[in-house]
CSV table of N, CA and C and ligand atoms in Angstrom, one decimal:
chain,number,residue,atom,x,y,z
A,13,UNK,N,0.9,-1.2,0.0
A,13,UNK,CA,0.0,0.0,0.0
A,13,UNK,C,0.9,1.2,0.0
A,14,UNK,N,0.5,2.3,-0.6
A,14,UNK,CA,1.4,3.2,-0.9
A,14,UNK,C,1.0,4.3,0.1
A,15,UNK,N,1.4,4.7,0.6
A,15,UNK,CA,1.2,6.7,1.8
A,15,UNK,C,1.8,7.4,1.3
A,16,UNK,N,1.6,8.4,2.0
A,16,UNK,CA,2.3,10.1,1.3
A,16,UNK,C,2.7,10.5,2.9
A,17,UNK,N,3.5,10.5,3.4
A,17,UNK,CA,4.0,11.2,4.5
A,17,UNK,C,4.0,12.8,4.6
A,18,UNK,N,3.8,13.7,5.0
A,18,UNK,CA,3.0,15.2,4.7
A,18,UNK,C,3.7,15.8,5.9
A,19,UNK,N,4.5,14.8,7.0
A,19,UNK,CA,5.5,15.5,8.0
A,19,UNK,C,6.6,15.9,7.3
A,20,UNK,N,6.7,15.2,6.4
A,20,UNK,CA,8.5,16.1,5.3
A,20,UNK,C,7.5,16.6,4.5
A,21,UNK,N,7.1,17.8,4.7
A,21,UNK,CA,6.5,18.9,3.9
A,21,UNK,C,7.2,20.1,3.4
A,22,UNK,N,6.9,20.3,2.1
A,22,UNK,CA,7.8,21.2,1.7
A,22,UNK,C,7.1,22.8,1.5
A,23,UNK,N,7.7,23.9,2.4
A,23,UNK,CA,6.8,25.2,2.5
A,23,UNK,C,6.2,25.7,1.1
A,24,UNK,N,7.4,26.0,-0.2
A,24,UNK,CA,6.9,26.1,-1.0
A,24,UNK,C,6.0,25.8,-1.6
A,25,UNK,N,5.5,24.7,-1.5
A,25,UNK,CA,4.8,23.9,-2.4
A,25,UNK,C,2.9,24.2,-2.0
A,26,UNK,N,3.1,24.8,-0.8
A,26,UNK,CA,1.8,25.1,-0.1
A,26,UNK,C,1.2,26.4,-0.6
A,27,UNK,N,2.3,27.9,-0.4
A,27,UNK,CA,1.6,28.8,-0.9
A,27,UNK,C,1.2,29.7,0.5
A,28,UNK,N,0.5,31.1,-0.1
A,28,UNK,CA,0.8,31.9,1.4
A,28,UNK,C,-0.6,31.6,2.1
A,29,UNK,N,0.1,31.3,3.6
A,29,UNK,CA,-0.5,31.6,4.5
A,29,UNK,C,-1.0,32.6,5.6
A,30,UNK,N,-0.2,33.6,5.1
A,30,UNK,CA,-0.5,34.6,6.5
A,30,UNK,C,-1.4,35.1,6.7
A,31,UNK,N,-2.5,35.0,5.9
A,31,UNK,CA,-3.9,35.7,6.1
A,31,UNK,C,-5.1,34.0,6.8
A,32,UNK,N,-4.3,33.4,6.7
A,32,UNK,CA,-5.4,32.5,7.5
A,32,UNK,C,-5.7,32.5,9.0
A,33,UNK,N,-6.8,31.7,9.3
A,33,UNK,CA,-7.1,31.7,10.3
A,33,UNK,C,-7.3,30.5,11.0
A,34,UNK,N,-6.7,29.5,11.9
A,34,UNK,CA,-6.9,28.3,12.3
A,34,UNK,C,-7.3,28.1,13.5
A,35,UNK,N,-8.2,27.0,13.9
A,35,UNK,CA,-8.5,26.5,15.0
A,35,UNK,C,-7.9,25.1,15.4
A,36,UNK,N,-7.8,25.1,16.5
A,36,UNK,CA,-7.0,23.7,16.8
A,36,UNK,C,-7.7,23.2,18.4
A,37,UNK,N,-8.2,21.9,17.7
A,37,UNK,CA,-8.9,21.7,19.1
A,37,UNK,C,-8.4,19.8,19.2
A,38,UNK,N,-7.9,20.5,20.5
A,38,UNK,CA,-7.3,19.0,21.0
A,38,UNK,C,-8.0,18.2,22.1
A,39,UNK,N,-7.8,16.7,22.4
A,39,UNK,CA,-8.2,16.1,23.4
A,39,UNK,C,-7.1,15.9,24.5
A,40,UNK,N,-7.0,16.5,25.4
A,40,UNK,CA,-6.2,16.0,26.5
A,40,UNK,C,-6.0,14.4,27.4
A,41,UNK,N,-7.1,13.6,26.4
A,41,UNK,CA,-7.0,11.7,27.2
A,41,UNK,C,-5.6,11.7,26.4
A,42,UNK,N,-4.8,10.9,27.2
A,42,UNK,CA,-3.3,10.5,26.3
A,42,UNK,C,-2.6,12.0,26.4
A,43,UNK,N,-2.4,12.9,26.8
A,43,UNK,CA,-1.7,13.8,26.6
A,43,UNK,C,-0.7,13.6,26.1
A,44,UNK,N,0.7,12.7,27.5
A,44,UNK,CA,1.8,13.0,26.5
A,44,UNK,C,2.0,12.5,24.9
A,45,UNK,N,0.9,12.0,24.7
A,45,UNK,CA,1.0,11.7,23.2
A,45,UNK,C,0.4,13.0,22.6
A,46,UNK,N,-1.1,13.6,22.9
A,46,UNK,CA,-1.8,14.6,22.2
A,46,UNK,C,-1.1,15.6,22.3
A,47,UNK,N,-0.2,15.8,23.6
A,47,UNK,CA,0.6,17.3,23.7
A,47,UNK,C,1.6,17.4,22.5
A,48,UNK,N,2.2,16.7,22.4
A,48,UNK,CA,3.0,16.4,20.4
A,48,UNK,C,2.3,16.5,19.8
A,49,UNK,N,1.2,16.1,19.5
A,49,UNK,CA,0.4,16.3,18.2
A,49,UNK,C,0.4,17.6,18.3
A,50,UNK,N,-0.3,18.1,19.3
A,50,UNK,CA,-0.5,20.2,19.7
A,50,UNK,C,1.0,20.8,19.4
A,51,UNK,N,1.8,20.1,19.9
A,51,UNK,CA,3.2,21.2,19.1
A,51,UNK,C,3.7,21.0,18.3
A,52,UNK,N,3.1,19.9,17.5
A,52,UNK,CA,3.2,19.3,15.9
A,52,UNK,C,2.6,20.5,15.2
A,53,UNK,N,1.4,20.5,15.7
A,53,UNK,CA,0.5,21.2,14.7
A,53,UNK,C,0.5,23.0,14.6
A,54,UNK,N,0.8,23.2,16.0
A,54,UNK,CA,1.1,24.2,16.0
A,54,UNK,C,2.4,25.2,15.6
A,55,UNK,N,3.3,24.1,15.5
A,55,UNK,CA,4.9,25.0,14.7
A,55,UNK,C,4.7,25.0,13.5
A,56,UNK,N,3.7,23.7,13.2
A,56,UNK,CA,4.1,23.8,11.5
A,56,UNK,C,3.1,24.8,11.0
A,57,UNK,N,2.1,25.2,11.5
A,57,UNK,CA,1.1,26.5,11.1
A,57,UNK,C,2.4,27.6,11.0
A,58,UNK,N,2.8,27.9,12.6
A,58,UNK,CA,3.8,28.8,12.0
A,58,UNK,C,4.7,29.3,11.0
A,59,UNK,N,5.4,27.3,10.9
A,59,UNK,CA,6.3,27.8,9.7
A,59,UNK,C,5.5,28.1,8.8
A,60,UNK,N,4.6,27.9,8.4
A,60,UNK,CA,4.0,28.0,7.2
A,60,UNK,C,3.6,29.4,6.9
A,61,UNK,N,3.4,29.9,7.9
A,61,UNK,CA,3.1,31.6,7.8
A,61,UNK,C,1.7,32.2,8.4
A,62,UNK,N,1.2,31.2,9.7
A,62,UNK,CA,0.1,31.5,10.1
A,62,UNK,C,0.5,32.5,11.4
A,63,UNK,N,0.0,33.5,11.5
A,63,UNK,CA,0.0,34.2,12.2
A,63,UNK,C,-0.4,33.8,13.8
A,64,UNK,N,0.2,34.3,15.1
A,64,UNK,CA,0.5,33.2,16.1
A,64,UNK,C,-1.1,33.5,16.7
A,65,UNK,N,-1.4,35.3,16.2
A,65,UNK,CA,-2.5,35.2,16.4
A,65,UNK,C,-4.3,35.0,16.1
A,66,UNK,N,-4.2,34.7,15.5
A,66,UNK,CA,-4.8,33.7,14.1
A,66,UNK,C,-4.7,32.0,14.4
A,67,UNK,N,-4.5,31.8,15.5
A,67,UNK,CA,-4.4,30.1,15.5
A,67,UNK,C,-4.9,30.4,17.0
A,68,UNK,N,-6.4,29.7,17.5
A,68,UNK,CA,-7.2,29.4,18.2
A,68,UNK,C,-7.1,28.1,18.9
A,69,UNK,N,-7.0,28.0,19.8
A,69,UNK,CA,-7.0,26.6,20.7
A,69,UNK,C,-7.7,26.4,21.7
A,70,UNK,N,-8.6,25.0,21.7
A,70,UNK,CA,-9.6,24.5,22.7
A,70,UNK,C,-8.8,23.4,22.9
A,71,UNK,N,-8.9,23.1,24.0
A,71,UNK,CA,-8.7,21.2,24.9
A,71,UNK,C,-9.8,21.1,25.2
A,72,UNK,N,-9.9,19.9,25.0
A,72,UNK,CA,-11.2,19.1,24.9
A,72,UNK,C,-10.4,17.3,26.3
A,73,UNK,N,-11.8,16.8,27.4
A,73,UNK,CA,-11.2,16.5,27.8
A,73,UNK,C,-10.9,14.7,27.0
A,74,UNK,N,-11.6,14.6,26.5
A,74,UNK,CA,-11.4,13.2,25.7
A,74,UNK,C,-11.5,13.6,24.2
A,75,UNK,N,-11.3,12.4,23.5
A,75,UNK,CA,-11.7,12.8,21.5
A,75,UNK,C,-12.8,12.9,21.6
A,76,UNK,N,-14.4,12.2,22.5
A,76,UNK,CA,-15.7,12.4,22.0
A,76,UNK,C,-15.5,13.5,22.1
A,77,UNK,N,-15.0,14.5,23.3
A,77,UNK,CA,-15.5,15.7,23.2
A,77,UNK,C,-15.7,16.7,21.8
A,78,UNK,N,-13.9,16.2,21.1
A,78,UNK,CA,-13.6,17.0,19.6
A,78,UNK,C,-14.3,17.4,18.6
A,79,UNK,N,-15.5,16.5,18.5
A,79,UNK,CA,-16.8,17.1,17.9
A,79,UNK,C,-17.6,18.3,18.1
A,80,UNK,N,-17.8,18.3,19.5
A,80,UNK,CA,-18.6,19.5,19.7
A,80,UNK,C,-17.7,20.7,20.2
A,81,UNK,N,-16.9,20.7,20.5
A,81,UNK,CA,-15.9,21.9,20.4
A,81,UNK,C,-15.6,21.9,18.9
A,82,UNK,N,-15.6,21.5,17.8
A,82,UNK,CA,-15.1,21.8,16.9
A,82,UNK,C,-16.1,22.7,16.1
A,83,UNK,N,-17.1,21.8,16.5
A,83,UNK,CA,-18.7,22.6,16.3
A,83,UNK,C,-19.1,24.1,16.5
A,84,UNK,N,-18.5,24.5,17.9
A,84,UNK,CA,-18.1,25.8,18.5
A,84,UNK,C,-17.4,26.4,17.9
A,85,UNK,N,-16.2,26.2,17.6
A,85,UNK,CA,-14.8,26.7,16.9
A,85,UNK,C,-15.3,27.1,15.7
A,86,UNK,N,-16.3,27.0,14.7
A,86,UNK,CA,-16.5,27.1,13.6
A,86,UNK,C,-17.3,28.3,13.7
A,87,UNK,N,-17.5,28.9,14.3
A,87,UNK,CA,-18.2,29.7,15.1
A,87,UNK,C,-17.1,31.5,15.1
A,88,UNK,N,-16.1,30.8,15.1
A,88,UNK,CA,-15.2,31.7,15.4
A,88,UNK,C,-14.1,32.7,13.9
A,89,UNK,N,-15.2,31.8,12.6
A,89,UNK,CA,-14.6,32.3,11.4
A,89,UNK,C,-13.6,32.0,10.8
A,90,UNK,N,-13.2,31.3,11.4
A,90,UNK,CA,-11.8,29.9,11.2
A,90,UNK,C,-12.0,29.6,9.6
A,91,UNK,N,-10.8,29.5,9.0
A,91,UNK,CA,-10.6,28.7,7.7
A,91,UNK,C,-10.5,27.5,7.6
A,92,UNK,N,-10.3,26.6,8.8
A,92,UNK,CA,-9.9,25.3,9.0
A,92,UNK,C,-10.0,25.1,10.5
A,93,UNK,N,-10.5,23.8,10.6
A,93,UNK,CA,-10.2,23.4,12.1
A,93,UNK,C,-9.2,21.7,12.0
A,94,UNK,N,-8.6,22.1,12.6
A,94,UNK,CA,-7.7,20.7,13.3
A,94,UNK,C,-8.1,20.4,14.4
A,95,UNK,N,-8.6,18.6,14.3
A,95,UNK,CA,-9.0,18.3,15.6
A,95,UNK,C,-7.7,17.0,15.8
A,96,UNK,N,-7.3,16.9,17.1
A,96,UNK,CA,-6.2,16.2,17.3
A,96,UNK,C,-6.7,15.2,18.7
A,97,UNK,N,-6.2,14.0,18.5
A,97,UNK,CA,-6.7,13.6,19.6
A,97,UNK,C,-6.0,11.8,19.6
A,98,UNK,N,-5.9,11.1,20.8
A,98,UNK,CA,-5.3,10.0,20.5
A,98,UNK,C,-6.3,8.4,21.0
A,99,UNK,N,-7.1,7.7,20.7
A,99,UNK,CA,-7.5,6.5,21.3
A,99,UNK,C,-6.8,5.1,21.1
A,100,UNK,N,-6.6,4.9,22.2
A,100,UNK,CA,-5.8,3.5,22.2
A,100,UNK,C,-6.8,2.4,22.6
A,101,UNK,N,-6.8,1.3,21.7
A,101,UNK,CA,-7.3,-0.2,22.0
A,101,UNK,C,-7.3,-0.2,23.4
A,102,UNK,N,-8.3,-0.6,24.0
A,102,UNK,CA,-8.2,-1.5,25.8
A,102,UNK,C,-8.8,-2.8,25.6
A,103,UNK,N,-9.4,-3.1,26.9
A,103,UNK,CA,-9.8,-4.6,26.8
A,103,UNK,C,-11.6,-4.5,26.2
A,104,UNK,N,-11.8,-3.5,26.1
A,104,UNK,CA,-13.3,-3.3,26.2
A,104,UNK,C,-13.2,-2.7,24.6
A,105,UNK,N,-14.7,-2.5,24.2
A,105,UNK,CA,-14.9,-2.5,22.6
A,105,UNK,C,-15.0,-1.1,22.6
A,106,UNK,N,-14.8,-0.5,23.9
A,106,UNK,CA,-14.5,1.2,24.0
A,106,UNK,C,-14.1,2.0,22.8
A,107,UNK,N,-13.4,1.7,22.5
A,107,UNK,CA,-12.1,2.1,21.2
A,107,UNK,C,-13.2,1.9,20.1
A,108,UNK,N,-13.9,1.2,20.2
A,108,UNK,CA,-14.7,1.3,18.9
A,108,UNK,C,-15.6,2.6,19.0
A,109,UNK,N,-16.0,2.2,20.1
A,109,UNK,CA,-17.4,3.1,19.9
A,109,UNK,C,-17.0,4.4,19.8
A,110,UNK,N,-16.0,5.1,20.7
A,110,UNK,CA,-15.0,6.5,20.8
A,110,UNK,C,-14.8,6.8,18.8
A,111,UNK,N,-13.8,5.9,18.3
A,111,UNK,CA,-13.1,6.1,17.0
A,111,UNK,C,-14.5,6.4,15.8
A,112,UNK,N,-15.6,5.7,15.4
A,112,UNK,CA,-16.8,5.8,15.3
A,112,UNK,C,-17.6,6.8,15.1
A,113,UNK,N,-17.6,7.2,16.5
A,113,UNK,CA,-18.3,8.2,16.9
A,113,UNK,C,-17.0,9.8,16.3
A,114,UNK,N,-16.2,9.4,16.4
A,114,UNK,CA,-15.4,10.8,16.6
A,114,UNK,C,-15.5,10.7,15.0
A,115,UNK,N,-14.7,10.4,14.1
A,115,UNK,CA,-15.2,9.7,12.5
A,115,UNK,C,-15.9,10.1,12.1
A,116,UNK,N,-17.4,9.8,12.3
A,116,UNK,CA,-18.3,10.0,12.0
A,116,UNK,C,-18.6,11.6,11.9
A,117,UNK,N,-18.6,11.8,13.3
A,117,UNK,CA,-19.2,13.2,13.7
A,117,UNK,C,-17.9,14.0,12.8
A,118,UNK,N,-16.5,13.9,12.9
A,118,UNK,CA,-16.1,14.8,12.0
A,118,UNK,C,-16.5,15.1,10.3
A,119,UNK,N,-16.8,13.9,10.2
A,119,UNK,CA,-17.1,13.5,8.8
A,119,UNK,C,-18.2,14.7,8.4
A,120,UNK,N,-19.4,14.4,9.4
A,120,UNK,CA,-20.9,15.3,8.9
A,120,UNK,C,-20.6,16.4,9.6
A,121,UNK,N,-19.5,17.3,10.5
A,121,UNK,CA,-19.2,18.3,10.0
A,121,UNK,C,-18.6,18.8,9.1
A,122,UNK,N,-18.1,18.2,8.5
A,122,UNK,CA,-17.3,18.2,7.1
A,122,UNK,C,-18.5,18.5,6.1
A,123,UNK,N,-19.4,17.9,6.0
A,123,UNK,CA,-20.2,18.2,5.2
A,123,UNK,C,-22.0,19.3,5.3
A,124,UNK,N,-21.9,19.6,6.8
A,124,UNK,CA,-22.4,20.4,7.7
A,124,UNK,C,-22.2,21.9,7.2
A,125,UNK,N,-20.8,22.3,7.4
A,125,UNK,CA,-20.0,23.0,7.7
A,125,UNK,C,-19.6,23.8,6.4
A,126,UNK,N,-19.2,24.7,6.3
A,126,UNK,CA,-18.2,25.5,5.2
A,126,UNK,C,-17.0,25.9,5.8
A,127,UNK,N,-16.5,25.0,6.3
A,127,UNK,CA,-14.9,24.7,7.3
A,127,UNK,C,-14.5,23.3,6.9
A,128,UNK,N,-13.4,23.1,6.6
A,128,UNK,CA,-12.9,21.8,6.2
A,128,UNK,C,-12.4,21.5,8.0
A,129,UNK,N,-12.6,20.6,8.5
A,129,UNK,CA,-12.3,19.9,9.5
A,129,UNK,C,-11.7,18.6,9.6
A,130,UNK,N,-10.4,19.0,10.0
A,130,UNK,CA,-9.5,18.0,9.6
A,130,UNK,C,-9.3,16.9,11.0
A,131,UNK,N,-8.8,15.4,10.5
A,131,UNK,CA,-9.0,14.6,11.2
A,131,UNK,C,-7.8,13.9,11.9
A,132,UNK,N,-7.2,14.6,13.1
A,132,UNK,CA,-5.9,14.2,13.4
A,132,UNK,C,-5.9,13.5,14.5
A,133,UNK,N,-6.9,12.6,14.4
A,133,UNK,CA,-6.9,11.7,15.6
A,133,UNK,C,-6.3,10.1,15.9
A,134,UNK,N,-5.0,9.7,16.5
A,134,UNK,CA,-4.2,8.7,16.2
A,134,UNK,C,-5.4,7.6,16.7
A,135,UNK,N,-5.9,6.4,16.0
A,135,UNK,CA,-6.4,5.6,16.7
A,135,UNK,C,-5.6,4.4,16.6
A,136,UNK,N,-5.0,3.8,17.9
A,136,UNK,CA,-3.5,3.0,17.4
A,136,UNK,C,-4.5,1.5,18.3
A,137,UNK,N,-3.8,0.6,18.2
A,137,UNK,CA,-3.8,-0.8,18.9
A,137,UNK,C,-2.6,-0.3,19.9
A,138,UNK,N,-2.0,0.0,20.1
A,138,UNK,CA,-0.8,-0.1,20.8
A,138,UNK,C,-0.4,1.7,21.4
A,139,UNK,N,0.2,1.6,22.8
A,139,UNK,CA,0.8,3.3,23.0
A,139,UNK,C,1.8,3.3,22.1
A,140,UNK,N,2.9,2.3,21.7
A,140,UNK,CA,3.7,2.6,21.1
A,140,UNK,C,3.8,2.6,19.5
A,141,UNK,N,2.5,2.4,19.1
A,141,UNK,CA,2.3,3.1,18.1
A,141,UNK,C,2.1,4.4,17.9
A,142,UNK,N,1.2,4.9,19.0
A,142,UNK,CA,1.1,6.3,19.3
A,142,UNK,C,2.4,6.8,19.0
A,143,UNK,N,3.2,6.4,19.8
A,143,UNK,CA,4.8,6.9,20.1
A,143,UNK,C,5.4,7.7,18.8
A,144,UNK,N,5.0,6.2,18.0
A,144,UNK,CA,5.6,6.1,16.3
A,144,UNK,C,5.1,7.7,15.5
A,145,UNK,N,3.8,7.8,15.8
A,145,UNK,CA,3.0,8.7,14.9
A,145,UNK,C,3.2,9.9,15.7
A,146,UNK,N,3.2,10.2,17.0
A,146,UNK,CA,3.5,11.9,17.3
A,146,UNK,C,4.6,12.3,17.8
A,147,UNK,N,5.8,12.0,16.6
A,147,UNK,CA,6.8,13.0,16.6
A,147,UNK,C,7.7,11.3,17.1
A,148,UNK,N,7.6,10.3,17.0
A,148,UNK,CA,8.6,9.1,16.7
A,148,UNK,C,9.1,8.8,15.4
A,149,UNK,N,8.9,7.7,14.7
A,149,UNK,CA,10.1,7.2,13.9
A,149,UNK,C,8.8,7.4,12.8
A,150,UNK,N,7.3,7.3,12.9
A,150,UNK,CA,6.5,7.6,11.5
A,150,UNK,C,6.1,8.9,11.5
A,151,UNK,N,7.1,9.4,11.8
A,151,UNK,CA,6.1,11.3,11.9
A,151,UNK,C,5.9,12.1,12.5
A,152,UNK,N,5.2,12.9,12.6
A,152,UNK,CA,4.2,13.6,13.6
A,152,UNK,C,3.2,13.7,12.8
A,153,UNK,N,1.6,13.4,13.0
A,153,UNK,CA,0.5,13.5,13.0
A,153,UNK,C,-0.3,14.8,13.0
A,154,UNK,N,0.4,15.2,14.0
A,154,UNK,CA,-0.1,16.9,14.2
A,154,UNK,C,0.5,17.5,13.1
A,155,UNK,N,1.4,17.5,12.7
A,155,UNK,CA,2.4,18.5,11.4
A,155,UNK,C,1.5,17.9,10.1
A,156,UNK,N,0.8,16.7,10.1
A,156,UNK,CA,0.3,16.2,9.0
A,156,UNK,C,-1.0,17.0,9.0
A,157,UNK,N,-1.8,17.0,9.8
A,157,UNK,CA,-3.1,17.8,10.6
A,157,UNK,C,-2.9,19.1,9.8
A,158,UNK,N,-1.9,19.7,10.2
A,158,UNK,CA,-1.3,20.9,9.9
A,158,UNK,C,-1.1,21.4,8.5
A,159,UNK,N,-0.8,20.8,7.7
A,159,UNK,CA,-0.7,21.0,6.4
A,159,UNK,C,-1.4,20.2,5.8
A,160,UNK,N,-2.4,19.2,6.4
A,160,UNK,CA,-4.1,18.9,5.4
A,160,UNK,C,-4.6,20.7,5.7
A,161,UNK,N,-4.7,21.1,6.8
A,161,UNK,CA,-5.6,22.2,7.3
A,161,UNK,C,-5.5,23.2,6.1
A,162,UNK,N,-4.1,23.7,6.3
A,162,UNK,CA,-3.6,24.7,5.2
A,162,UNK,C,-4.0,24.7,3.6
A,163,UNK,N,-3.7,23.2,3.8
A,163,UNK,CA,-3.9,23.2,2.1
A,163,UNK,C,-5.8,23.2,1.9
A,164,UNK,N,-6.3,23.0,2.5
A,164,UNK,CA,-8.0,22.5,2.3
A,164,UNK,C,-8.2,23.9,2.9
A,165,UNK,N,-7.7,25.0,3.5
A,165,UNK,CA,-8.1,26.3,3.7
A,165,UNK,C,-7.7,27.2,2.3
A,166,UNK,N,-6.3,27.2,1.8
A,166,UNK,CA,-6.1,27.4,0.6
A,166,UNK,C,-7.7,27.2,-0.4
A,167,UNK,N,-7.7,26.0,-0.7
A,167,UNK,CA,-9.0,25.3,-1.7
A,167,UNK,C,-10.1,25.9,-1.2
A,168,UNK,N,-10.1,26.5,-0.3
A,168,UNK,CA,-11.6,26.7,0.1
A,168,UNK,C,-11.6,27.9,-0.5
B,6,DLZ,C1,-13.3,6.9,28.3
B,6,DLZ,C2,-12.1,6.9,27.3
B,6,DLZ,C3,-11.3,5.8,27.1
B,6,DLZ,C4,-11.6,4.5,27.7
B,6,DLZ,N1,-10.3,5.8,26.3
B,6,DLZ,C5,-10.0,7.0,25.6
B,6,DLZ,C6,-8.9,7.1,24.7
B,6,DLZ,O1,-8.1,6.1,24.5
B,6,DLZ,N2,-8.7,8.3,24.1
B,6,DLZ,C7,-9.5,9.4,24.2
B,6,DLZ,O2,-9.3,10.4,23.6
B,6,DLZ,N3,-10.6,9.3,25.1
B,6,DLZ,C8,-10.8,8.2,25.8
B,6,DLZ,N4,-11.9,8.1,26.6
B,6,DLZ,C9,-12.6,9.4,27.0
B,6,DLZ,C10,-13.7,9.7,25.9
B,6,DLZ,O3,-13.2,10.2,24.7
B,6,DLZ,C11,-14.7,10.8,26.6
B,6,DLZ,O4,-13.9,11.8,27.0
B,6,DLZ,C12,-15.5,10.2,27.7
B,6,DLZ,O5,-16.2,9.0,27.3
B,6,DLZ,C13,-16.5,11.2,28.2
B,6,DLZ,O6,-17.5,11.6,27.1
């Protein structure tokens, strides 16, 4: 299966940012994993040329919550929202119903909405996959979050 990795992003290739406006709403379950995503997503707005004040941030205390804060956020004139957030497999079918629901609900804001809402929520079987995707050996997640947002704010 083939991927596109979007954490080795190249600035040029995106185009100017400094007039945008982003929202960034995170879940605090899993922090030390979601807090990388949040400073994933948030430097790479920078580099890209988002103004520091022009980038909006809610914590949310789980991913269910990321829906309805994102809902709110849109609210706020945003050209994009980034929702970040991490659920890990347990022994219960938890994980499903959380990933599902969060999925879903970003999805029909997506089509709700005239805000592209972007989906940066790691759903791993393992923490150490988490590890891998926010700022380990596959990336950062958040910096991926980050330049879907830009570019789907661009398009809009
Ligand atoms: C309850 C719960 C569990 C078990 N696991 C996670 C998780 O791995 N990642 C996550 O972001 N949130 C988890 N939550 C919390 C729910 O997202 C939510 O905050 C609560 O069910 C309250 O609505």
């Amino acid at each position: 299966m083939s991927s596109q990795n979007l954490s080795n992003f190249n600035k040029n290739d995106i185009g100017d940012c400094s007039h945008l406006k982003v929202g960034i709403v995170c879940s605090k379950w899993n922090s030390d994993i979601t807090d990388n995503l949040y400073d994933g997503a948030y430097s790479t707005l920078i580099k890209l040329g988002v103004n520091k004040e022009n980038i909006i941030s809610y914590k949310v205390p789980g991913s269910f919550e990321l829906v309805y804060a994102a809902n709110k956020m849109s609210r706020k004139d945003v050209d994009a929202i980034i929702c970040l957030g991490c659920v890990i497999r347990g022994e219960t079918s938890h994980f499903d119903y959380i990933c599902n629901s969060v999925s879903n609900g970003i999805m029909n804001l997506n089509i709700e909405l005239d805000v592209p809402v972007i989906f940066g929520v790691l759903t791993d079987n393992t923490k150490q996959q988490s590890i891998d995707r926010s700022g380990g050996k596959l990336g950062n997640k958040g910096v991926e979050a980050a330049v879907t947002a830009v570019q789907m704010a661009l398009l809009k």
